[in-house]
CSV table of C-alpha atoms in Angstrom, one decimal:
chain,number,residue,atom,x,y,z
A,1,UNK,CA,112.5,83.7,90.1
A,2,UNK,CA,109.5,82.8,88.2
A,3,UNK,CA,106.9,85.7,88.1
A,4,UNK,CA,103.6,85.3,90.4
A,5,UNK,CA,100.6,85.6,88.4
A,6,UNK,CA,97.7,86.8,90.8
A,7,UNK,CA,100.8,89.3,92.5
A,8,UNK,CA,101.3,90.1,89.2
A,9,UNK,CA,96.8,91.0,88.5
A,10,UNK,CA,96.8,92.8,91.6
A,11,UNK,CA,99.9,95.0,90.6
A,12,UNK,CA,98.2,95.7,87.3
A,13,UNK,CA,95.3,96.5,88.6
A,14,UNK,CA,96.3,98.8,90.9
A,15,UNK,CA,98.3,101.1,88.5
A,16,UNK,CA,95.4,101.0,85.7
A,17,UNK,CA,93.3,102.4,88.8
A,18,UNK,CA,95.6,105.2,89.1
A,19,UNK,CA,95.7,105.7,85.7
A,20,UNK,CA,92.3,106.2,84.8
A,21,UNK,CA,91.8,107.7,87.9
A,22,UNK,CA,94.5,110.7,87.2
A,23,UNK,CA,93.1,110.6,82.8
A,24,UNK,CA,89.5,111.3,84.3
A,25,UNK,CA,90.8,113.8,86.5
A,26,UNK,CA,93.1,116.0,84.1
A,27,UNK,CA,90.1,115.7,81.6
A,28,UNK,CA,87.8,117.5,84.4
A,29,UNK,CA,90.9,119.8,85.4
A,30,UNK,CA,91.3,120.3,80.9
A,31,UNK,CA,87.4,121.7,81.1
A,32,UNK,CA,86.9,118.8,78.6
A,33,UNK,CA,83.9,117.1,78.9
A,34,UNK,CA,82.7,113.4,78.3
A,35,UNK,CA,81.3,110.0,79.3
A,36,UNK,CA,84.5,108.9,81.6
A,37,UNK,CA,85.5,105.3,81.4
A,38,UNK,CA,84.6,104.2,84.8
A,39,UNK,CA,81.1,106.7,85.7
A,40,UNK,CA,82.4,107.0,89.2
A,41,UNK,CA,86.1,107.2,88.8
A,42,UNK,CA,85.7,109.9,91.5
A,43,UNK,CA,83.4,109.6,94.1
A,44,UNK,CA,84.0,106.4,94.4
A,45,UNK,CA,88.3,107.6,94.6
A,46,UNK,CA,89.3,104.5,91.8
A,47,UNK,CA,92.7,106.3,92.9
A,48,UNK,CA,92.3,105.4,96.6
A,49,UNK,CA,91.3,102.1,96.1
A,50,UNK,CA,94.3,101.5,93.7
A,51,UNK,CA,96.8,103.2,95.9
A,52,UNK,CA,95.6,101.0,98.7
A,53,UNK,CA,95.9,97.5,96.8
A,54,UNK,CA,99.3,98.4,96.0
A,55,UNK,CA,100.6,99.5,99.4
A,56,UNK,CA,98.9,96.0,100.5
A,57,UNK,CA,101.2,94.2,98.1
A,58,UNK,CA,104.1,95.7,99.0
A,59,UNK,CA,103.4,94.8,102.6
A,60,UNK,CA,102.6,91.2,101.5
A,61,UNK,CA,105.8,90.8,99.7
A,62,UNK,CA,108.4,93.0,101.6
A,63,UNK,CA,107.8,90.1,104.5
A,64,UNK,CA,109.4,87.4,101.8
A,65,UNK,CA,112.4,89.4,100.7
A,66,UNK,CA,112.9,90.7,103.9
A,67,UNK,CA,113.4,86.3,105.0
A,68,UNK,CA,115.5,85.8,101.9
A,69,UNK,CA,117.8,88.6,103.4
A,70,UNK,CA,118.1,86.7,106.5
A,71,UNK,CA,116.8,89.3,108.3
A,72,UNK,CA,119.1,91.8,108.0
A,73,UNK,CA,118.1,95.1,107.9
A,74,UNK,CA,121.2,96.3,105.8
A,75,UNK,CA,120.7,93.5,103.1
A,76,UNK,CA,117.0,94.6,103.1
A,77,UNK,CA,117.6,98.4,102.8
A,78,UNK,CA,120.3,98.4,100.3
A,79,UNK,CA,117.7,95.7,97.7
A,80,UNK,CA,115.1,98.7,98.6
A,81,UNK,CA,117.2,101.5,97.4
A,82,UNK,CA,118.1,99.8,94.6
A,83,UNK,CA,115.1,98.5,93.5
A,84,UNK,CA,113.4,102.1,93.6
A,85,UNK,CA,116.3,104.5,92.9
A,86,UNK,CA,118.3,104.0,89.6
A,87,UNK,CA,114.8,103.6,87.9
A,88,UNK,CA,113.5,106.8,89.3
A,89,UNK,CA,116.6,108.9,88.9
A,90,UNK,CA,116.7,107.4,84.9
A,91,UNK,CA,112.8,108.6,84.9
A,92,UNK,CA,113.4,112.2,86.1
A,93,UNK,CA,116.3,112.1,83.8
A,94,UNK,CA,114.4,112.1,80.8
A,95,UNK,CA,111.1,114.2,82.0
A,96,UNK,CA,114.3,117.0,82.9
A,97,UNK,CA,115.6,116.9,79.3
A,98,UNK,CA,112.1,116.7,78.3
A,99,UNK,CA,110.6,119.6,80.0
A,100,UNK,CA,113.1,121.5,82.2
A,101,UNK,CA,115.9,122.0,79.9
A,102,UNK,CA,113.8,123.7,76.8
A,103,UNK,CA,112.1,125.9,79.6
A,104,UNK,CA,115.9,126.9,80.9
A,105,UNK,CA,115.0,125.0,84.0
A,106,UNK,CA,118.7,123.6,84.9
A,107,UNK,CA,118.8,123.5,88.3
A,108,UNK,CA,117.1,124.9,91.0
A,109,UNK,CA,118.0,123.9,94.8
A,110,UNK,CA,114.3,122.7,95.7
A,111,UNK,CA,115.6,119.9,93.3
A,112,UNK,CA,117.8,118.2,95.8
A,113,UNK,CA,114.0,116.9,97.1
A,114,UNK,CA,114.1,114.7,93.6
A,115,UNK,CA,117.7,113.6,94.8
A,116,UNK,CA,116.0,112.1,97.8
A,117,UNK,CA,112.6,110.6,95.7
A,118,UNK,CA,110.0,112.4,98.1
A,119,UNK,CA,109.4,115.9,95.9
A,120,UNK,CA,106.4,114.9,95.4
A,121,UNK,CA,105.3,113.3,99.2
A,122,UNK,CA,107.2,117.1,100.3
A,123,UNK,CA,105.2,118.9,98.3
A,124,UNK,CA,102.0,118.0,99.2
A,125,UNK,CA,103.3,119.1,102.6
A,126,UNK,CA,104.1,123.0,101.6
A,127,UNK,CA,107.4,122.6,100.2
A,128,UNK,CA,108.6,124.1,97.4
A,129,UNK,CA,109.8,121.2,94.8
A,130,UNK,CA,111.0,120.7,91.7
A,131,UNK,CA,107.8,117.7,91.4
A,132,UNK,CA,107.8,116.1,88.1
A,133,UNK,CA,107.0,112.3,88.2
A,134,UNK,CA,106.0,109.7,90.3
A,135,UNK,CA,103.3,110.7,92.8
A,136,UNK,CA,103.1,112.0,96.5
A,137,UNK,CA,103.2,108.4,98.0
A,138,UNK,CA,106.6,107.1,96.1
A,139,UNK,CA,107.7,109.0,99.6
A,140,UNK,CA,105.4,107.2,101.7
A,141,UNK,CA,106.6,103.9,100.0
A,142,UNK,CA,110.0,104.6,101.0
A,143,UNK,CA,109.2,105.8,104.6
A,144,UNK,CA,107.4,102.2,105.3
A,145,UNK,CA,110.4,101.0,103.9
A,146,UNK,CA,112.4,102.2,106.3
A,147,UNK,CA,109.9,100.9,109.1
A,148,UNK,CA,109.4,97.9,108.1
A,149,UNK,CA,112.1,95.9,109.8
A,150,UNK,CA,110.1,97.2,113.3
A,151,UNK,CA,106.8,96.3,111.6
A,152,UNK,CA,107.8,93.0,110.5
A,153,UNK,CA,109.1,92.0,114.3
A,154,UNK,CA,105.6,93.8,115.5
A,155,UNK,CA,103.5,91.5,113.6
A,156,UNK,CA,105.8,88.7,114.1
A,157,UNK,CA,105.9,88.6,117.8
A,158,UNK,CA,103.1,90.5,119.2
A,159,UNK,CA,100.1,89.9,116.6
A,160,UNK,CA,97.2,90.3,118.7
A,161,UNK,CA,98.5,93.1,120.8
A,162,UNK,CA,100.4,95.6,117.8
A,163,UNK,CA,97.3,95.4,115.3
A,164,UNK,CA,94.4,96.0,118.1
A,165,UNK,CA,97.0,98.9,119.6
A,166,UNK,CA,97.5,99.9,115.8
A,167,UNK,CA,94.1,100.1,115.0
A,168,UNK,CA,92.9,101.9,117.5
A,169,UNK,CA,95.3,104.7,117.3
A,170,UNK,CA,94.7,104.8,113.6
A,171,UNK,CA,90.9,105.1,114.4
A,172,UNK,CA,91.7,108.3,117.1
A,173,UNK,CA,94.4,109.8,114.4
A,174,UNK,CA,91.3,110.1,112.1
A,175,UNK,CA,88.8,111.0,114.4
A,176,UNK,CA,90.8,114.3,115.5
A,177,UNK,CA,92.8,114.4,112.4
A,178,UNK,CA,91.7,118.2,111.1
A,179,UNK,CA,92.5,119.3,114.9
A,180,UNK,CA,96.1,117.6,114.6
A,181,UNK,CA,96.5,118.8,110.9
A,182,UNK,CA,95.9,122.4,112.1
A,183,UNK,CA,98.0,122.3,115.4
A,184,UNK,CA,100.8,120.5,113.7
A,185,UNK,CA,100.7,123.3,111.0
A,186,UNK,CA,100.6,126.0,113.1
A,187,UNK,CA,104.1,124.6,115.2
A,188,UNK,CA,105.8,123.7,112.1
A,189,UNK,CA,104.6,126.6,109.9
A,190,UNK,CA,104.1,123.4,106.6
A,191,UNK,CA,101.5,121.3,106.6
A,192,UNK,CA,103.5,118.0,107.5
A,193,UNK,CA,100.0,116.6,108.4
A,194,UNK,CA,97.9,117.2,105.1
A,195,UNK,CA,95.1,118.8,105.1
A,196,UNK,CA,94.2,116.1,102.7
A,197,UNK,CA,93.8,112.9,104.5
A,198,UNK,CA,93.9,111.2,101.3
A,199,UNK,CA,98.1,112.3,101.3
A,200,UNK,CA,99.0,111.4,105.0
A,201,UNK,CA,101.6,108.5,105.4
A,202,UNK,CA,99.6,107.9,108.7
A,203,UNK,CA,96.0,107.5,106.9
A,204,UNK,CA,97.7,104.5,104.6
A,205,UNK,CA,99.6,102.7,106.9
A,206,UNK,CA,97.3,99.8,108.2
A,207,UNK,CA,97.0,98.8,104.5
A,208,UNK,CA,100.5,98.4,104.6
A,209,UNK,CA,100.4,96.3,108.1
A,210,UNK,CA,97.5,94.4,107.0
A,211,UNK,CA,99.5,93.1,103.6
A,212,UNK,CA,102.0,91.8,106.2
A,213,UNK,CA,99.4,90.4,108.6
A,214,UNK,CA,98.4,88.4,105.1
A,215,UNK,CA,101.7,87.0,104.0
A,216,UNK,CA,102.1,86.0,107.7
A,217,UNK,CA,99.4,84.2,108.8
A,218,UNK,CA,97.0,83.7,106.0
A,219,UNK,CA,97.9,81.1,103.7
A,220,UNK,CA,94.5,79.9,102.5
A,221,UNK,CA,90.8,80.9,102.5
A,222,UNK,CA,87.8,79.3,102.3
A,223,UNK,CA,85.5,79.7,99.5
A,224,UNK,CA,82.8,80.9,101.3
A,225,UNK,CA,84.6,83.6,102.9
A,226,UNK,CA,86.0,84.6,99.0
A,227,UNK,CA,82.2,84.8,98.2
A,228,UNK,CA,81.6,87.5,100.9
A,229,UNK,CA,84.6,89.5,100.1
A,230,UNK,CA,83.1,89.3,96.5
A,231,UNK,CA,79.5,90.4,97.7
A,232,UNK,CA,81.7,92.9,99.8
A,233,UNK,CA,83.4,94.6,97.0
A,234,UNK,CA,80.4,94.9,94.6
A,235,UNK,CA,78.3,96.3,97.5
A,236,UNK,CA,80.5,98.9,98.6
A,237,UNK,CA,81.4,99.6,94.8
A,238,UNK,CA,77.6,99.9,94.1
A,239,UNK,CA,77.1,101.7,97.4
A,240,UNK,CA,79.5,104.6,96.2
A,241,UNK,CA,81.7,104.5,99.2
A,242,UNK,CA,83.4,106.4,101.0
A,243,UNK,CA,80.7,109.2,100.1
A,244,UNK,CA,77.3,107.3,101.6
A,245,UNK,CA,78.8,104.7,104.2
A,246,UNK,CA,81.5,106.5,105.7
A,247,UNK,CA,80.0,110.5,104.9
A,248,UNK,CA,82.7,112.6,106.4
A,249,UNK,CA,80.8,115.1,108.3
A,250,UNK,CA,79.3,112.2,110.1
A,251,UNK,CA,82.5,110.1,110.7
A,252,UNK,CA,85.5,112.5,110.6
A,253,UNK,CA,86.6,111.1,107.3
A,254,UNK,CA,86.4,107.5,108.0
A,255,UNK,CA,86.5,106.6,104.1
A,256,UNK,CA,89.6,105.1,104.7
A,257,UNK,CA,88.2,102.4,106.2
A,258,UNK,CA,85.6,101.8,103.4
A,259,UNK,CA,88.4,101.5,101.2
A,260,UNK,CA,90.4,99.3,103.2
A,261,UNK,CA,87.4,96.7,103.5
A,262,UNK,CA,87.3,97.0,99.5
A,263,UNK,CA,91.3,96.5,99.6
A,264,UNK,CA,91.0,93.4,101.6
A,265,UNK,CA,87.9,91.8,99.6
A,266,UNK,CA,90.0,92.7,95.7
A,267,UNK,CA,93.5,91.4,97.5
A,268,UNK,CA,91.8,87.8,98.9
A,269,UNK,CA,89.8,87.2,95.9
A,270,UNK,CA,93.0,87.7,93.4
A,271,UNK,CA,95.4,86.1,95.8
A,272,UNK,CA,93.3,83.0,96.9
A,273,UNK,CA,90.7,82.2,94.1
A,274,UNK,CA,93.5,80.7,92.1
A,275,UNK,CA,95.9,77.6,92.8
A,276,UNK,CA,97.6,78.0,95.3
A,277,UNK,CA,101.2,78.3,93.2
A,278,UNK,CA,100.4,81.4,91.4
A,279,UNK,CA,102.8,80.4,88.8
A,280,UNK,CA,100.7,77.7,87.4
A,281,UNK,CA,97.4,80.7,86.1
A,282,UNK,CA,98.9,79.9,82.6
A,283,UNK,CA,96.2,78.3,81.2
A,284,UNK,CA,95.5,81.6,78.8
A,285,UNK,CA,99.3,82.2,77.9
A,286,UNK,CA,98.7,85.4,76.2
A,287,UNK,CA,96.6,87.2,79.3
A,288,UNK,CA,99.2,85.4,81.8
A,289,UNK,CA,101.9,87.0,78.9
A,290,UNK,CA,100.1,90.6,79.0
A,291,UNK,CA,99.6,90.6,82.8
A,292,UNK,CA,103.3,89.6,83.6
A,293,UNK,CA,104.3,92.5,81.1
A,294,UNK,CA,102.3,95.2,82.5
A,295,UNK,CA,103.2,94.1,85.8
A,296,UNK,CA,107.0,93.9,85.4
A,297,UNK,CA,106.7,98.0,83.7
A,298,UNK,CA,104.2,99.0,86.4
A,299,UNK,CA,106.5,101.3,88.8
A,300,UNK,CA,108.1,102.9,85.6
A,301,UNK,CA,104.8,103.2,84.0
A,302,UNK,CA,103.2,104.8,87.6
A,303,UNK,CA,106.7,107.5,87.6
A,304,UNK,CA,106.2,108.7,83.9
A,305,UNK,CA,102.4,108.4,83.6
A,306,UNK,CA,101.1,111.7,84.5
A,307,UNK,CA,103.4,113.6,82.7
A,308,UNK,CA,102.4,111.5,79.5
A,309,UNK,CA,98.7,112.4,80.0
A,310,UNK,CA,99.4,116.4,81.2
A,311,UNK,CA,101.5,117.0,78.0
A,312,UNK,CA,99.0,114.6,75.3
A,313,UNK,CA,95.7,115.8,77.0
A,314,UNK,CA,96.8,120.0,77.4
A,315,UNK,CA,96.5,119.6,73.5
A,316,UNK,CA,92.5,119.3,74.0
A,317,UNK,CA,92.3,122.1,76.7
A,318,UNK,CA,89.4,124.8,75.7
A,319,UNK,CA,90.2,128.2,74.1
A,320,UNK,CA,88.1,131.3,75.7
A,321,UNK,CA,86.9,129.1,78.5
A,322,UNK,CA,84.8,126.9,76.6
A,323,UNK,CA,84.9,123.0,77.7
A,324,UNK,CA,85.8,120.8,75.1
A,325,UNK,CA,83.5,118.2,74.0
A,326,UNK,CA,84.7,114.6,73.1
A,327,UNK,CA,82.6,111.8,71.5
A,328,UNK,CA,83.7,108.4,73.4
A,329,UNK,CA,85.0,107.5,70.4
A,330,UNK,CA,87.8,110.2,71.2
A,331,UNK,CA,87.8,109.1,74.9
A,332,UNK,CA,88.6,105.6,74.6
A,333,UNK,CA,91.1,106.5,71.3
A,334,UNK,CA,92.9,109.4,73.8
A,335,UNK,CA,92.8,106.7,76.6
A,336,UNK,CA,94.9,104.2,74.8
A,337,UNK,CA,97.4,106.7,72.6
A,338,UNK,CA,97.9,107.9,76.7
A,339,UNK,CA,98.4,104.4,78.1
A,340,UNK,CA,100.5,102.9,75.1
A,341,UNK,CA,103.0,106.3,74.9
A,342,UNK,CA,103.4,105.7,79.1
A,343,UNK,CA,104.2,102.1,78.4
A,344,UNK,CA,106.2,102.7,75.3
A,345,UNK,CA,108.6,105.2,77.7
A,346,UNK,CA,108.6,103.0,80.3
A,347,UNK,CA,110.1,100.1,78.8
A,348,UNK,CA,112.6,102.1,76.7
A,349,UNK,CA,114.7,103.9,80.5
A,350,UNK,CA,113.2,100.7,82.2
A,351,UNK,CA,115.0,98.3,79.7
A,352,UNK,CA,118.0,100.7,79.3
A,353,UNK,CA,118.6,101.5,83.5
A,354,UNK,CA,118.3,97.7,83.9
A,355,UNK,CA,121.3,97.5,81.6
A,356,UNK,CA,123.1,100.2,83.1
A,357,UNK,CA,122.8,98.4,86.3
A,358,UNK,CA,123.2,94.7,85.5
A,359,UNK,CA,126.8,96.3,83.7
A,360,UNK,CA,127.8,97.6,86.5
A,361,UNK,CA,126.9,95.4,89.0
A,362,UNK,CA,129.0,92.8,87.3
A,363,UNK,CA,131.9,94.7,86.7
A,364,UNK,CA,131.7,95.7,90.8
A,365,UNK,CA,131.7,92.0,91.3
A,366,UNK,CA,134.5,91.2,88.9
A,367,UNK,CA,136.4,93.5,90.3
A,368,UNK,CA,136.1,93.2,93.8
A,369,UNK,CA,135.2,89.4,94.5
A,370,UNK,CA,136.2,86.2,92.7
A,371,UNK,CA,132.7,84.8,92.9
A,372,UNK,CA,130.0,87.4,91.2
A,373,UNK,CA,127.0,87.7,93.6
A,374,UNK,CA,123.6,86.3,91.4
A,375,UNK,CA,121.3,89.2,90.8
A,376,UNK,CA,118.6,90.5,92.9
A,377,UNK,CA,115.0,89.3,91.7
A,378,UNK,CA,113.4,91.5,94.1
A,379,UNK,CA,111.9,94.6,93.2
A,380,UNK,CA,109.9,96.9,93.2
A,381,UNK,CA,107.9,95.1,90.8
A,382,UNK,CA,108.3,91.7,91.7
C-alpha cells in the first residue's frame, strides 16, 4: 500500500507539536531559560492542538481499515493490537534496560499497567505505575479503539441524530465537568475523571468522531471553504486560544472546542488543498521522502521521545537554584541533538520489532496454513 502523502503531513505534524511542545516544557520544568522555538508553545497548548490532529487521523483512517476487514470486529481488533503492541512492548524494553535495571528497578507489580499499554492514561488517574514512555493518551487511543466498531455503525446509520446527541452531551460533560471530576473522585477514591480536562478520554472524543464523520461523508471541499479554515486557523492561532476566546472561568473550560475548530481548519486544508490522490504530492521527492520517513517512525518516535529529552536536557538543569541561561544558538542545537537521538532510537527497535514480527508471522503461516496470509499494511502509522 502506497504511503498517503497529506496523511502522512498531518501525522508529522502532529508529533513535532508534541515534541516541541514537551522540549519547551521540560526546559521551563529544567529552570532553564530561553527564547522557545514556537513563543506561545503554551498558552496556546501546541500539545493540545497536536494531540487533537492526531486523534482526528486515527478516526479518519480506522473507518478504511475497519471496510478492508469486512467489518469484522475481530479482524479489526486483532490488526489494532498488533499494530500498537509489539512496538510498544520493544519500546519499554529498552527504556527498562536503559533506566530501571541500573537503578535495581526489576519488577515492581504496578508494572503489569505497562503490560496492558495504559500506565501512563492510569496514572494520570491516581494510580501508582511503573510510567516510562508513551504518553497518558496511548490509553485513550486504545479505549476508542475498542469503541470504534459502535462509533463507526453510529455515524454510519444515524448521522444527524448520534453527532447533535454527541455534541451536546459533550458540551454538558464540560460544563459540569469539575462537579463530576470531584463526585466521581470522591465514590471511587482515584481521580478516574481528571482533574485535568486536558487528560480525560471524554474531553477528546468528538475529535475522534469528527475524523470519522470526515472519511465518511466528506470527500471534497471547495476552495473557498479551505480559505476560511485558513483565515480560521491563523486567527485563533493569533488570537491565543483557548486563553482569550474560550477563558475558562467564563466558559467552564470550553478550550476544547477552540482547539477542535483549529483541528478541523489544519486537517481540511492538508487533506483537501492537494490532489485528490495523495499519493501523487511527489513533485519535491525529497520533502515527499522526509515526510513519508518521519511519518512511518512517528508512533515509535512519540513512545521514546520524552525520555530522550528528560535524560539529554537534566544535563542543563541549574545547580543552587539558579536558572540556566541558553543562547538560541544552544536552543535550536539542543532541539535537534533531541529530535535526531528520538529518531535515531526509533528506527533502530522500530526496524528490528518489524523484523521480529514479519519472522514470525511467516513462520505461523508456514506452519499452520499452506497459503501464507499477505501482511498487514495497516498501522498505527499508516
Amino acid at each position: 500500500m502506497k504511503r498517503n502523502f497529506n496523511l502522512d503531513l498531518l501525522r508529522s505534524l502532529a508529533f513535532l507539536m508534541v515534541f516541541v511542545f514537551h522540549f519547551n516544557l521540560m526546559m521551563k520544568t529544567d529552570m532553564v531559560e530561553t527564547i522557545p522555538l514556537f513563543v506561545s508553545a503554551e498558552s496556546w497548548t501546541l500539545g493540545s492542538l497536536g494531540v487533537g490532529i492526531f486523534l482526528m487521523i486515527s478516526g479518519y483512517v480506522l473507518k478504511n481499515s475497519f471496510e478492508r476487514s469486512g467489518e469484522k470486529v475481530a479482524t479489526f481488533y486483532k490488526k489494532r493490537l498488533l499494530s500498537i503492541f509489539p512496538l510498544f512492548y520493544a519500546c519499554y524494553f529498552v527504556v527498562y534496560l536503559w533506566i530501571d535495571v541500573p537503578a535495581g528497578h526489576i519488577f515492581s507489580k504496578n508494572q503489569l499497567w505497562s503490560l496492558l499499554g495504559i500506565d501512563g492514561f492510569m496514572s494520570v488517574r491516581g494510580f501508582s505505575t511503573s510510567y516510562r514512555i508513551g504518553e497518558w493518551y496511548l490509553g485513550v487511543i486504545l479505549l476508542y479503539y475498542l469503541l470504534f466498531p459502535f462509533l463507526y455503525k453510529a455515524v454510519k446509520k444515524a448521522p444527524l441524530l448520534f453527532g447533535l446527541s454527541l455534541l451536546v452531551l459533550h458540551v454538558l460533560f464540560m460544563y459540569n465537568y469539575e462537579a463530576l471530576a470531584a463526585a466521581v473522585t470522591k465514590v471511587f477514591k482515584h481521580p478516574l475523571i481528571p482533574e485535568g480536562q486536558a487528560m480525560s478520554a471524554i474531553v477528546w472524543l468528538l475529535q475522534f468522531v469528527i475524523g470519522i464523520y470526515f472519511a465518511f461523508y466528506v470527500k471534497k471541499c471547495h476552495p473557498a471553504l479551505l480559505l476560511l479554515s485558513g483565515a480560521v486557523f491563523v486567527t485563533l492561532s493569533l488570537y491565543d486560544f483557548p486563553g482569550r476566546l474560550f477563558p475558562g472561568d467564563t466558559f467552564k473550560g470550553f478550550w476544547i472546542y477552540g482547539n477542535i475548530l483549529s483541528v478541523v481548519a489544519v486537517f481540511m486544508i492538508i487533506t483537501y488543498a492537494f490532489k485528490k490522490d495523495g499519493n501523487k504530492n511527489t513533485r519535491i521527492p525529497i520533502l515527499s521522502s522526509i515526510i513519508g520517513t518521519l511519518s512511518k517512525y512517528s508512533f515509535s518516535m512519540f513512545l521514546v521521545h520524552h525520555v530522550i529529552q528528560e535524560r539529554l536536557l537534566a544535563r542543563l538543569a541549574p545547580n543552587g537554584g539558579v536558572p540556566t541561561t541558553l543562547s538560541c544558538l544552544k536552543y535550536f542545537l539542543y532541539f535537534f541533538i533531541c529530535l535526531a537521538l528520538t529518531f535515531l532510537l526509533a528506527c533502530l527497535v522500530q526496524n528490528g520489532t518489524d523484523t521480529i514480527v514479519k519472522n514470525l508471522k511467516e513462520r505461523y503461516a508456514k506452519r499452520f496454513s499452506k497459503k501464507p496470509s499477505g501482511p498487514d499494511q495497516t498501522s498505527i502509522n499508516t
